[in-house]
mmCIF file with all atom_site columns, C-alpha atoms in Angstrom:
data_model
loop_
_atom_site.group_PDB
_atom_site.id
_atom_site.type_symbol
_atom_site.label_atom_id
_atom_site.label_alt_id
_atom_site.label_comp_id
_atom_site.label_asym_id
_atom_site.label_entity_id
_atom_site.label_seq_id
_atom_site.pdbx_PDB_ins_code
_atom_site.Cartn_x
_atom_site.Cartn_y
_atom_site.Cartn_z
_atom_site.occupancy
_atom_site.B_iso_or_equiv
_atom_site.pdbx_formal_charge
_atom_site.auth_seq_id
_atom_site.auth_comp_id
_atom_site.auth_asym_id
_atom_site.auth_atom_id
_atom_site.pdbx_PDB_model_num
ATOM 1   C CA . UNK O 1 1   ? 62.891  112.486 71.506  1.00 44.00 ? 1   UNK O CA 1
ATOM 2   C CA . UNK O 1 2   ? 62.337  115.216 69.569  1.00 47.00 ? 2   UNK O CA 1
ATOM 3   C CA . UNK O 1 3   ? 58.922  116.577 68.407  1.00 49.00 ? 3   UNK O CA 1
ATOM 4   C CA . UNK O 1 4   ? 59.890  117.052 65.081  1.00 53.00 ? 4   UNK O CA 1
ATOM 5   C CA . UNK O 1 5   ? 61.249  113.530 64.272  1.00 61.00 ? 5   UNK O CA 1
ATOM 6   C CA . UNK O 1 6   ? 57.572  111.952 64.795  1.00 66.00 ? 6   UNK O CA 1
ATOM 7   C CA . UNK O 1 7   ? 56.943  108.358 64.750  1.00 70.00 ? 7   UNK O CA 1
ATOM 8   C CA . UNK O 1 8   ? 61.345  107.940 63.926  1.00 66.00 ? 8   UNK O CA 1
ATOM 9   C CA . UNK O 1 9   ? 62.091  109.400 67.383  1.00 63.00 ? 9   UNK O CA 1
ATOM 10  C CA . UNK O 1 10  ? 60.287  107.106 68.811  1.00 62.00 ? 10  UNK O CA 1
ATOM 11  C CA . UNK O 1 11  ? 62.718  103.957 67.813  1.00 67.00 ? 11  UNK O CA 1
ATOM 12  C CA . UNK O 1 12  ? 65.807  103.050 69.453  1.00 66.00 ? 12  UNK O CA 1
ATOM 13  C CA . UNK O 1 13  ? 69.329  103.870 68.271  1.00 64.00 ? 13  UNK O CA 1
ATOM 14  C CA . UNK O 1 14  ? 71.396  101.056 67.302  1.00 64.00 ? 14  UNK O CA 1
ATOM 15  C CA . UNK O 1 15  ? 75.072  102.755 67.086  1.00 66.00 ? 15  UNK O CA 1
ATOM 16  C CA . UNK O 1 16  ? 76.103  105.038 69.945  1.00 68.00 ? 16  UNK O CA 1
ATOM 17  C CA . UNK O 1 17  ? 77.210  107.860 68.316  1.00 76.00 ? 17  UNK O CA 1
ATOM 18  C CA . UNK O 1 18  ? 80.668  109.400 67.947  1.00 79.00 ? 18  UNK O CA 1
ATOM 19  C CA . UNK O 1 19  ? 81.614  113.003 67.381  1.00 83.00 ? 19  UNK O CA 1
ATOM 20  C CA . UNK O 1 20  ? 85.229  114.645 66.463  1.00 84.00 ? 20  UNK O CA 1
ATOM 21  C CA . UNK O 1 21  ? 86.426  116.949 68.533  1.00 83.00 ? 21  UNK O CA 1
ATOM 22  C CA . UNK O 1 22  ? 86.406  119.494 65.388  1.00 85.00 ? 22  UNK O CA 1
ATOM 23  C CA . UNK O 1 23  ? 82.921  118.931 65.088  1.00 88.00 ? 23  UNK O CA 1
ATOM 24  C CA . UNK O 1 24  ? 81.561  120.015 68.750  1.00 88.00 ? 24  UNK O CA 1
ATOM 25  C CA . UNK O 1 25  ? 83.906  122.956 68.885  1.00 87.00 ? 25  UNK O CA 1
ATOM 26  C CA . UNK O 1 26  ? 81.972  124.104 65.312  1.00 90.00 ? 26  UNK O CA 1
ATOM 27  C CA . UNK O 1 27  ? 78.238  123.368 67.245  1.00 90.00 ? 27  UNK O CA 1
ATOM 28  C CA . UNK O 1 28  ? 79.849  125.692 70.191  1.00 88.00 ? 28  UNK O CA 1
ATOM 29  C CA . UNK O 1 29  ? 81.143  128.228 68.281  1.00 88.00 ? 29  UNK O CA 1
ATOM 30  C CA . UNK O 1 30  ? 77.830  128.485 66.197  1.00 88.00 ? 30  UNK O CA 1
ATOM 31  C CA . UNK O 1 31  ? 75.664  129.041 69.142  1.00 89.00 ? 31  UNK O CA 1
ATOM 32  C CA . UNK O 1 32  ? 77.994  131.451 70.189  1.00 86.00 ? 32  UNK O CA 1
ATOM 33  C CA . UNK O 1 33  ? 76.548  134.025 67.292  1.00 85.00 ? 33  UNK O CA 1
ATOM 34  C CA . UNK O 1 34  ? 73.676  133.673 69.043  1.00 83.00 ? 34  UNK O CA 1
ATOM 35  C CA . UNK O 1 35  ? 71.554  133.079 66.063  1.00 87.00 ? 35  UNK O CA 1
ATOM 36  C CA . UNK O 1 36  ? 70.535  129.728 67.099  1.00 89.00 ? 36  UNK O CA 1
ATOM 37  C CA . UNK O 1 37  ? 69.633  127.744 70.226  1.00 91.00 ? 37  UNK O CA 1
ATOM 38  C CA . UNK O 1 38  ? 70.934  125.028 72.033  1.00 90.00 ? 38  UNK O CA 1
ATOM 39  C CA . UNK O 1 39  ? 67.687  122.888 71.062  1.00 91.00 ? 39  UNK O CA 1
ATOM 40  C CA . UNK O 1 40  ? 67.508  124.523 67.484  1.00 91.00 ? 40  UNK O CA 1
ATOM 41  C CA . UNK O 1 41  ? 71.699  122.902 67.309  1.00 90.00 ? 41  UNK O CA 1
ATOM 42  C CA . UNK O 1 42  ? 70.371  119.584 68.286  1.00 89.00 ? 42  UNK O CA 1
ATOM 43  C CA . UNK O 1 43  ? 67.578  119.046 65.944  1.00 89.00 ? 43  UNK O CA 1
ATOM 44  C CA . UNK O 1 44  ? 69.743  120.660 63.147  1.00 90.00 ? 44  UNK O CA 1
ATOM 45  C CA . UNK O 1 45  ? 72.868  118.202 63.610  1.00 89.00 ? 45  UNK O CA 1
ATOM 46  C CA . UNK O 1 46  ? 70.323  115.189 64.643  1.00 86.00 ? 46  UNK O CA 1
ATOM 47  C CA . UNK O 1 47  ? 72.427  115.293 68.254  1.00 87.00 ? 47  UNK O CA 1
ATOM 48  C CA . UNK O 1 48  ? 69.599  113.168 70.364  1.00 84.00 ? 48  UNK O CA 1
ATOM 49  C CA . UNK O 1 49  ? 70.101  114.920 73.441  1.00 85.00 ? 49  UNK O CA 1
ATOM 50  C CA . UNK O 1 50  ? 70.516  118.887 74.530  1.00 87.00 ? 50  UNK O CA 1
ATOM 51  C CA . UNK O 1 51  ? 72.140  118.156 77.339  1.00 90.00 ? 51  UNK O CA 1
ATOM 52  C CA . UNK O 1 52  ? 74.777  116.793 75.160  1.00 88.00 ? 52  UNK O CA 1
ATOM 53  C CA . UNK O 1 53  ? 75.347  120.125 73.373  1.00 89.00 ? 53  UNK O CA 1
ATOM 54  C CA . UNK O 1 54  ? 74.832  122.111 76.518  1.00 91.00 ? 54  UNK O CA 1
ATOM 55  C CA . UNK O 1 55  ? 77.888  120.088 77.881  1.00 89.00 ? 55  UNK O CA 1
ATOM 56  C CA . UNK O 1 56  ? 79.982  120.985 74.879  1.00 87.00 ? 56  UNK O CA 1
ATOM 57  C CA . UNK O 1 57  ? 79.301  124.421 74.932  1.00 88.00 ? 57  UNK O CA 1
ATOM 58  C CA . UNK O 1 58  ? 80.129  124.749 78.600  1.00 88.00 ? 58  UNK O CA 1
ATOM 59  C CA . UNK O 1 59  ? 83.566  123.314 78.092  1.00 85.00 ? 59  UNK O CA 1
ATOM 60  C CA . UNK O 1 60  ? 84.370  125.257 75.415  1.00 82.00 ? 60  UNK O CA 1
ATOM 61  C CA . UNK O 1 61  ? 83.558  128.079 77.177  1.00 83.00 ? 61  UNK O CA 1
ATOM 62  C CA . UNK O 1 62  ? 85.438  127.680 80.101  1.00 81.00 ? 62  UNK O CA 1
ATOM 63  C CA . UNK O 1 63  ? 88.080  126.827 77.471  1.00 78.00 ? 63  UNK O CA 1
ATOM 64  C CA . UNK O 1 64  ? 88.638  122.857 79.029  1.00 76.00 ? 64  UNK O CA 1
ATOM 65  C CA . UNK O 1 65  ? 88.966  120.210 76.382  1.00 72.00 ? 65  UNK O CA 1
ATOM 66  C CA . UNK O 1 66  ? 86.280  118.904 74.766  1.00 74.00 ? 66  UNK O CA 1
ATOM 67  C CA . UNK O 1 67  ? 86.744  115.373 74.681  1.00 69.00 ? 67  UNK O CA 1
ATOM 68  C CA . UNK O 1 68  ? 86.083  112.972 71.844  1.00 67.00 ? 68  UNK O CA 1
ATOM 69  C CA . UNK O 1 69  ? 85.471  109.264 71.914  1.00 59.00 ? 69  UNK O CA 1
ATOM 70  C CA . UNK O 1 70  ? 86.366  106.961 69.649  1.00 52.00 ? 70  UNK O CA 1
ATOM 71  C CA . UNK O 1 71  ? 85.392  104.268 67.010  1.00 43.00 ? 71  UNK O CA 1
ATOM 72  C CA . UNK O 1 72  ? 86.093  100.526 67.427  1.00 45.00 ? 72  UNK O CA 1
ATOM 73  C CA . UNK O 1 73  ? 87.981  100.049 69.807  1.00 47.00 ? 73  UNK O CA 1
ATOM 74  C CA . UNK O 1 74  ? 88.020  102.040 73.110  1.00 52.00 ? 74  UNK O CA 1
ATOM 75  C CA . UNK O 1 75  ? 91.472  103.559 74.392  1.00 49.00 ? 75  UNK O CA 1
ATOM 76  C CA . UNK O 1 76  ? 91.145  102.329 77.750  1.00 52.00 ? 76  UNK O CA 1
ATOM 77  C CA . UNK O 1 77  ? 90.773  98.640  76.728  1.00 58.00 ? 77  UNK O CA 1
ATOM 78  C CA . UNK O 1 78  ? 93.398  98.711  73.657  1.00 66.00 ? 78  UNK O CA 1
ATOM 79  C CA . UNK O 1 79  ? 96.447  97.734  75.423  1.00 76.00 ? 79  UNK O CA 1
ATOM 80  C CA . UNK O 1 80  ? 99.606  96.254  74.230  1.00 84.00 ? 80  UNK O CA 1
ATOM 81  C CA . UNK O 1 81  ? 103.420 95.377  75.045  1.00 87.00 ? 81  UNK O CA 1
ATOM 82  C CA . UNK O 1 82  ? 105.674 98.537  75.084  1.00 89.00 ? 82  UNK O CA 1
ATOM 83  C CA . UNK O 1 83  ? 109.288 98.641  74.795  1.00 90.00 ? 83  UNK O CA 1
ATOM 84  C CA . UNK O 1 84  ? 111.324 100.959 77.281  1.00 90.00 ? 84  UNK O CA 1
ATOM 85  C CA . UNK O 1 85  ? 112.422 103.481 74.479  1.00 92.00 ? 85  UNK O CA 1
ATOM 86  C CA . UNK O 1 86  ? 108.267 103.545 73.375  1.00 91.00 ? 86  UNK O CA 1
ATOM 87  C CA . UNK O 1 87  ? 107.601 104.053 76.637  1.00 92.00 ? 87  UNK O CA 1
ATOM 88  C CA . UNK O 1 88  ? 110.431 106.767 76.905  1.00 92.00 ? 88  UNK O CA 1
ATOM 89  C CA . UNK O 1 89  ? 109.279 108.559 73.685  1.00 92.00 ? 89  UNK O CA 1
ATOM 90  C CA . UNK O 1 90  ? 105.789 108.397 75.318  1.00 91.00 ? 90  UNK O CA 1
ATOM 91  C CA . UNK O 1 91  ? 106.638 110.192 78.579  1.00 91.00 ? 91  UNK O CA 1
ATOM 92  C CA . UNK O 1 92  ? 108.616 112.554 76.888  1.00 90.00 ? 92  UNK O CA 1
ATOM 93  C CA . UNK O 1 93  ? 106.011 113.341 74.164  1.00 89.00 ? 93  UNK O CA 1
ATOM 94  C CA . UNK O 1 94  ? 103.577 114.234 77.131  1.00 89.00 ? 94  UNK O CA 1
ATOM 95  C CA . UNK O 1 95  ? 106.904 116.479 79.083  1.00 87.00 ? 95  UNK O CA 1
ATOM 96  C CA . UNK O 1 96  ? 106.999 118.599 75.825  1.00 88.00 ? 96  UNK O CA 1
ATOM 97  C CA . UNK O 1 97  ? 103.321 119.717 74.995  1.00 82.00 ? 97  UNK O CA 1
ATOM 98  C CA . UNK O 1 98  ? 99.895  119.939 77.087  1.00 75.00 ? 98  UNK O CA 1
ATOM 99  C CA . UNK O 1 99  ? 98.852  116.280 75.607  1.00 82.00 ? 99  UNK O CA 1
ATOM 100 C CA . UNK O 1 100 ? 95.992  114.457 77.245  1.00 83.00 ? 100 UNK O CA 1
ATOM 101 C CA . UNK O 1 101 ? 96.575  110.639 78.755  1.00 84.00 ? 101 UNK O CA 1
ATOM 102 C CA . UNK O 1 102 ? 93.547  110.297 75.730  1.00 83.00 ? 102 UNK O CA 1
ATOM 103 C CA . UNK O 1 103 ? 95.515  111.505 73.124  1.00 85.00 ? 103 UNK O CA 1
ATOM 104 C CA . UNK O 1 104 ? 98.693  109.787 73.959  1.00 87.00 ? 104 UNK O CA 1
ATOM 105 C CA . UNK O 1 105 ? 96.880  106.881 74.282  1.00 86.00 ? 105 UNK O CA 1
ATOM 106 C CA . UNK O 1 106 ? 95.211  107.243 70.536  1.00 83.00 ? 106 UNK O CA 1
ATOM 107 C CA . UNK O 1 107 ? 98.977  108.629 69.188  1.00 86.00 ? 107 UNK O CA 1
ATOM 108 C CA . UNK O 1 108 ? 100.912 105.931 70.427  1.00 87.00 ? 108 UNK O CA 1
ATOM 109 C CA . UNK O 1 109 ? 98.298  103.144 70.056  1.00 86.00 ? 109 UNK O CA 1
ATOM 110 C CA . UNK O 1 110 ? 98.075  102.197 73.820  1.00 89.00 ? 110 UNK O CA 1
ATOM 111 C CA . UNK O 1 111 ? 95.684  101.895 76.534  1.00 87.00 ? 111 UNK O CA 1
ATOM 112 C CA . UNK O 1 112 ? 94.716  105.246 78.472  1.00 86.00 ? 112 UNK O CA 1
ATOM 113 C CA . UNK O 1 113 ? 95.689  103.261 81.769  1.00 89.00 ? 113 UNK O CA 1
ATOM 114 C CA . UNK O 1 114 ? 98.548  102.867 80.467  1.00 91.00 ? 114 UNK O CA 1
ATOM 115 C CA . UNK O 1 115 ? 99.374  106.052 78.773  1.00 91.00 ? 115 UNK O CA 1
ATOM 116 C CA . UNK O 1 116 ? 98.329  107.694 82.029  1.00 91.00 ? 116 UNK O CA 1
ATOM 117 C CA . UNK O 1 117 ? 100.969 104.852 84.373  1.00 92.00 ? 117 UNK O CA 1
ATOM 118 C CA . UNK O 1 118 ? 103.835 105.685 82.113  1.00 92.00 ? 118 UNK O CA 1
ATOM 119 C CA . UNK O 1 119 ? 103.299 109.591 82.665  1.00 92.00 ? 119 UNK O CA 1
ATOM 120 C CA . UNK O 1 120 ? 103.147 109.087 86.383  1.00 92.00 ? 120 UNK O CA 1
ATOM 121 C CA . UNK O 1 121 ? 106.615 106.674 86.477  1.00 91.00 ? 121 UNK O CA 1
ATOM 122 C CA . UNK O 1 122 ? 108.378 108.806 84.444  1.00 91.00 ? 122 UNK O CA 1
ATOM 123 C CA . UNK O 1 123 ? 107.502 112.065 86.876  1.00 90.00 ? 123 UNK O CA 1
ATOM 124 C CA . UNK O 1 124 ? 108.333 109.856 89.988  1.00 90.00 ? 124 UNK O CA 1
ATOM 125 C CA . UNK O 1 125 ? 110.920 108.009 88.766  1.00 88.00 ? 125 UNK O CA 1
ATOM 126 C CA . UNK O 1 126 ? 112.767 109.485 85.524  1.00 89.00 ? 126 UNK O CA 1
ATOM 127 C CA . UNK O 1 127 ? 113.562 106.804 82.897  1.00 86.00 ? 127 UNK O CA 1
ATOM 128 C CA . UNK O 1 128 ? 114.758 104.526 85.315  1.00 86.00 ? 128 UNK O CA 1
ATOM 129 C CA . UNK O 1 129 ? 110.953 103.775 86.440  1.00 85.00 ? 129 UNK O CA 1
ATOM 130 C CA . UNK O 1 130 ? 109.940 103.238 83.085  1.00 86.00 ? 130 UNK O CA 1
ATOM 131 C CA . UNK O 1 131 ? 111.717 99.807  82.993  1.00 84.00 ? 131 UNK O CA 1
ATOM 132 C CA . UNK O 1 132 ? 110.112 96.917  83.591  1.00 77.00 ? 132 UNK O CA 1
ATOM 133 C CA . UNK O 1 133 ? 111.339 95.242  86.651  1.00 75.00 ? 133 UNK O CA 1
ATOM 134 C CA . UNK O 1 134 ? 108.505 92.484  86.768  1.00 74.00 ? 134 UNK O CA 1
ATOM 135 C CA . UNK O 1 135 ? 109.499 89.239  88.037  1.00 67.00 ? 135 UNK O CA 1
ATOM 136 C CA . UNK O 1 136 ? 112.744 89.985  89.240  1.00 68.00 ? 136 UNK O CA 1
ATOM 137 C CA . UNK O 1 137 ? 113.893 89.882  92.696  1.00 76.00 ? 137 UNK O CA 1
ATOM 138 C CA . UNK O 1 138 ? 116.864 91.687  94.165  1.00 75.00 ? 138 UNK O CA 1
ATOM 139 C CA . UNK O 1 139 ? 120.016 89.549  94.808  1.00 78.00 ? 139 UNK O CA 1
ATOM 140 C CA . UNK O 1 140 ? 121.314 89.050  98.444  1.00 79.00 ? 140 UNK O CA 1
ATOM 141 C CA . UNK O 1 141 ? 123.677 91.677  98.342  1.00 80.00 ? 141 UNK O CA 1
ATOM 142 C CA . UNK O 1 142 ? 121.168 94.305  97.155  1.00 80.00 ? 142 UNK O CA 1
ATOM 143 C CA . UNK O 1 143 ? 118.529 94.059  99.915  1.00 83.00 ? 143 UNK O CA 1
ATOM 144 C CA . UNK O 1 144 ? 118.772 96.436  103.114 1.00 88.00 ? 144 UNK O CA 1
ATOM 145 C CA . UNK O 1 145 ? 118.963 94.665  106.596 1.00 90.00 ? 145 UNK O CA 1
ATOM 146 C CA . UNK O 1 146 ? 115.002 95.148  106.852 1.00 91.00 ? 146 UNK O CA 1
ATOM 147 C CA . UNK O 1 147 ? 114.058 93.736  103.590 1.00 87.00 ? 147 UNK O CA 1
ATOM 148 C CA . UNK O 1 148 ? 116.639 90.886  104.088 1.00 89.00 ? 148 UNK O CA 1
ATOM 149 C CA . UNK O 1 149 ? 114.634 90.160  107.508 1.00 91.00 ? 149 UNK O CA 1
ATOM 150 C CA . UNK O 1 150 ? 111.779 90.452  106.080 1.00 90.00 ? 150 UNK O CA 1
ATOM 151 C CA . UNK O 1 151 ? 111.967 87.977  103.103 1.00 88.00 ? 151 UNK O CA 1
ATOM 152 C CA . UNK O 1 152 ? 113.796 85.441  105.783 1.00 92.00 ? 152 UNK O CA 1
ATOM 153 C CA . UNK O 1 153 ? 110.306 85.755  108.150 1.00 95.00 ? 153 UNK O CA 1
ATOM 154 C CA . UNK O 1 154 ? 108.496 85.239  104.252 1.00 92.00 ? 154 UNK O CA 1
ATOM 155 C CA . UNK O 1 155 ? 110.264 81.974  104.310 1.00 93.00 ? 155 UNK O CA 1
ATOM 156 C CA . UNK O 1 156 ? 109.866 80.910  107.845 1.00 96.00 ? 156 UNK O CA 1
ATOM 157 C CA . UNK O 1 157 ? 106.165 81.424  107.603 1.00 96.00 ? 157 UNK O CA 1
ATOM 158 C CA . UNK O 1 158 ? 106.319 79.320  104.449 1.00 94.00 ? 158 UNK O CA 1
ATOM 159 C CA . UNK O 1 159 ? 108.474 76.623  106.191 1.00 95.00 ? 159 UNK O CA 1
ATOM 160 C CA . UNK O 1 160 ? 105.577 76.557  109.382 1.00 96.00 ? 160 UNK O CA 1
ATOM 161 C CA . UNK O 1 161 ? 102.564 76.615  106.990 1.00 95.00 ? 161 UNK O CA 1
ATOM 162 C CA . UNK O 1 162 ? 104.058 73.671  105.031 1.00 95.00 ? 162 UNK O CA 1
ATOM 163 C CA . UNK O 1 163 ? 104.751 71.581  108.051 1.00 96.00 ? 163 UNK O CA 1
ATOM 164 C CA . UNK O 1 164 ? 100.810 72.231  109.390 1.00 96.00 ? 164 UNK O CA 1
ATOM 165 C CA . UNK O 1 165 ? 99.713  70.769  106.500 1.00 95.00 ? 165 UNK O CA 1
ATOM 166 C CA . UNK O 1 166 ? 102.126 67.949  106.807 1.00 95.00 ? 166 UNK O CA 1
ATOM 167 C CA . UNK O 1 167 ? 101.018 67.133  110.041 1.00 95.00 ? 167 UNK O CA 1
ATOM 168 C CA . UNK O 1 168 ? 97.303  67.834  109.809 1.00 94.00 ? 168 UNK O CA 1
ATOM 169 C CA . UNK O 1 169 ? 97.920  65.091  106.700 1.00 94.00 ? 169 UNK O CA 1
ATOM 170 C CA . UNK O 1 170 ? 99.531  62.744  108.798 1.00 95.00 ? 170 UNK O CA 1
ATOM 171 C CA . UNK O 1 171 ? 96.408  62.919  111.315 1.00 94.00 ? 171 UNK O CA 1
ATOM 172 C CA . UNK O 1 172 ? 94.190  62.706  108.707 1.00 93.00 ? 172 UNK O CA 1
ATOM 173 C CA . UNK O 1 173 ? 95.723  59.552  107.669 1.00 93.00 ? 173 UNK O CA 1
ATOM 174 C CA . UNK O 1 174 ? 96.192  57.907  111.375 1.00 92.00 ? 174 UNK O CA 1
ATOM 175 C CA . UNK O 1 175 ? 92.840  58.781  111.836 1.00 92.00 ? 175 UNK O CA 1
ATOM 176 C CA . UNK O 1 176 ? 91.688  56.594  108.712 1.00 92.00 ? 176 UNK O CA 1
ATOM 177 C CA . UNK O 1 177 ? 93.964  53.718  109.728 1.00 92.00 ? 177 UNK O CA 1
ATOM 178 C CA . UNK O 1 178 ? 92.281  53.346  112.936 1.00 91.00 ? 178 UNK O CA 1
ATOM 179 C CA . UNK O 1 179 ? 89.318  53.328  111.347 1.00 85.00 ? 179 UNK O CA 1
#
């Protein structure tokens, strides 16, 4: 609270509040002339907090991006289905300029998550990882010798799990015969 809001600093905010990017670099820049303080910047732009214009000042000092949130909907919530070529044009929008997982998410109307996973396929992987391979198993003739005896011990210990339950049914039921 502020001393000079009175009796209105005193209630509680209903709306968290949003700023633009354009607008915190403007409150950094102006207390950069020097002609104002941080505290003076809050009460003038009805900011509730100092801290909060310290923190913007700081990055744009050390020139790192001052982040902006958004309205509605948050980015890392607002996912959707991609195709492979969205998902192409997103990886290679990020390869060609110094884009933010943030921005790409807001640009391309995805999630940040997955802004951020298709960046990190497409460096590991090339296009190739960017497909979708969900629910698909290799074929016989596709495995290597370890992942063929691997998915035959999968099935044995399927096999021997289903036959314990078998015969820990068929005691179960002798058992209530007797009885």
């Amino acid at each position: 609270m502020r001393s000079m809001d009175g009796a209105e600093g005193l209630k509680k905010r209903k709306k968290h509040r949003t700023y633009t990017r354009a607008f915190k670099e403007m409150v950094a820049k102006e207390y950069q002339t020097g002609s104002i303080s941080i505290y003076e910047l809050a009460c003038k732009y009805d900011i509730p907090s100092k801290t909060t214009v310290r923190q913007w000042i700081i990055r744009y000092n050390n020139g790192e991006e001052i982040r902006t949130t958004r309205e509605g909907a948050s980015p890392l919530t607002k996912g959707r289905k991609t195709t492979v070529q969205e998902r192409i044009e997103i990886a290679k929008h990020h390869a060609q300029g110094d884009v933010s997982y943030r921005e790409l998410a807001e640009r391309f109307d995805v999630s940040y998550q997955q802004a951020r996973t298709i960046v990190i396929k497409y460096r590991e992987y090339g296009e190739m990882g960017l497909e979708d391979k969900r629910g698909r198993r290799k074929s016989e003739d596709q495995l290597t010798e370890t992942e063929q005896l691997n998915r035959e011990i999968s099935k044995l210990r399927a096999d021997k799990r289903k036959l314990e339950v078998e015969n820990a049914l068929l005691k179960k039921l002798d058992e209530l015969e007797r009885n």
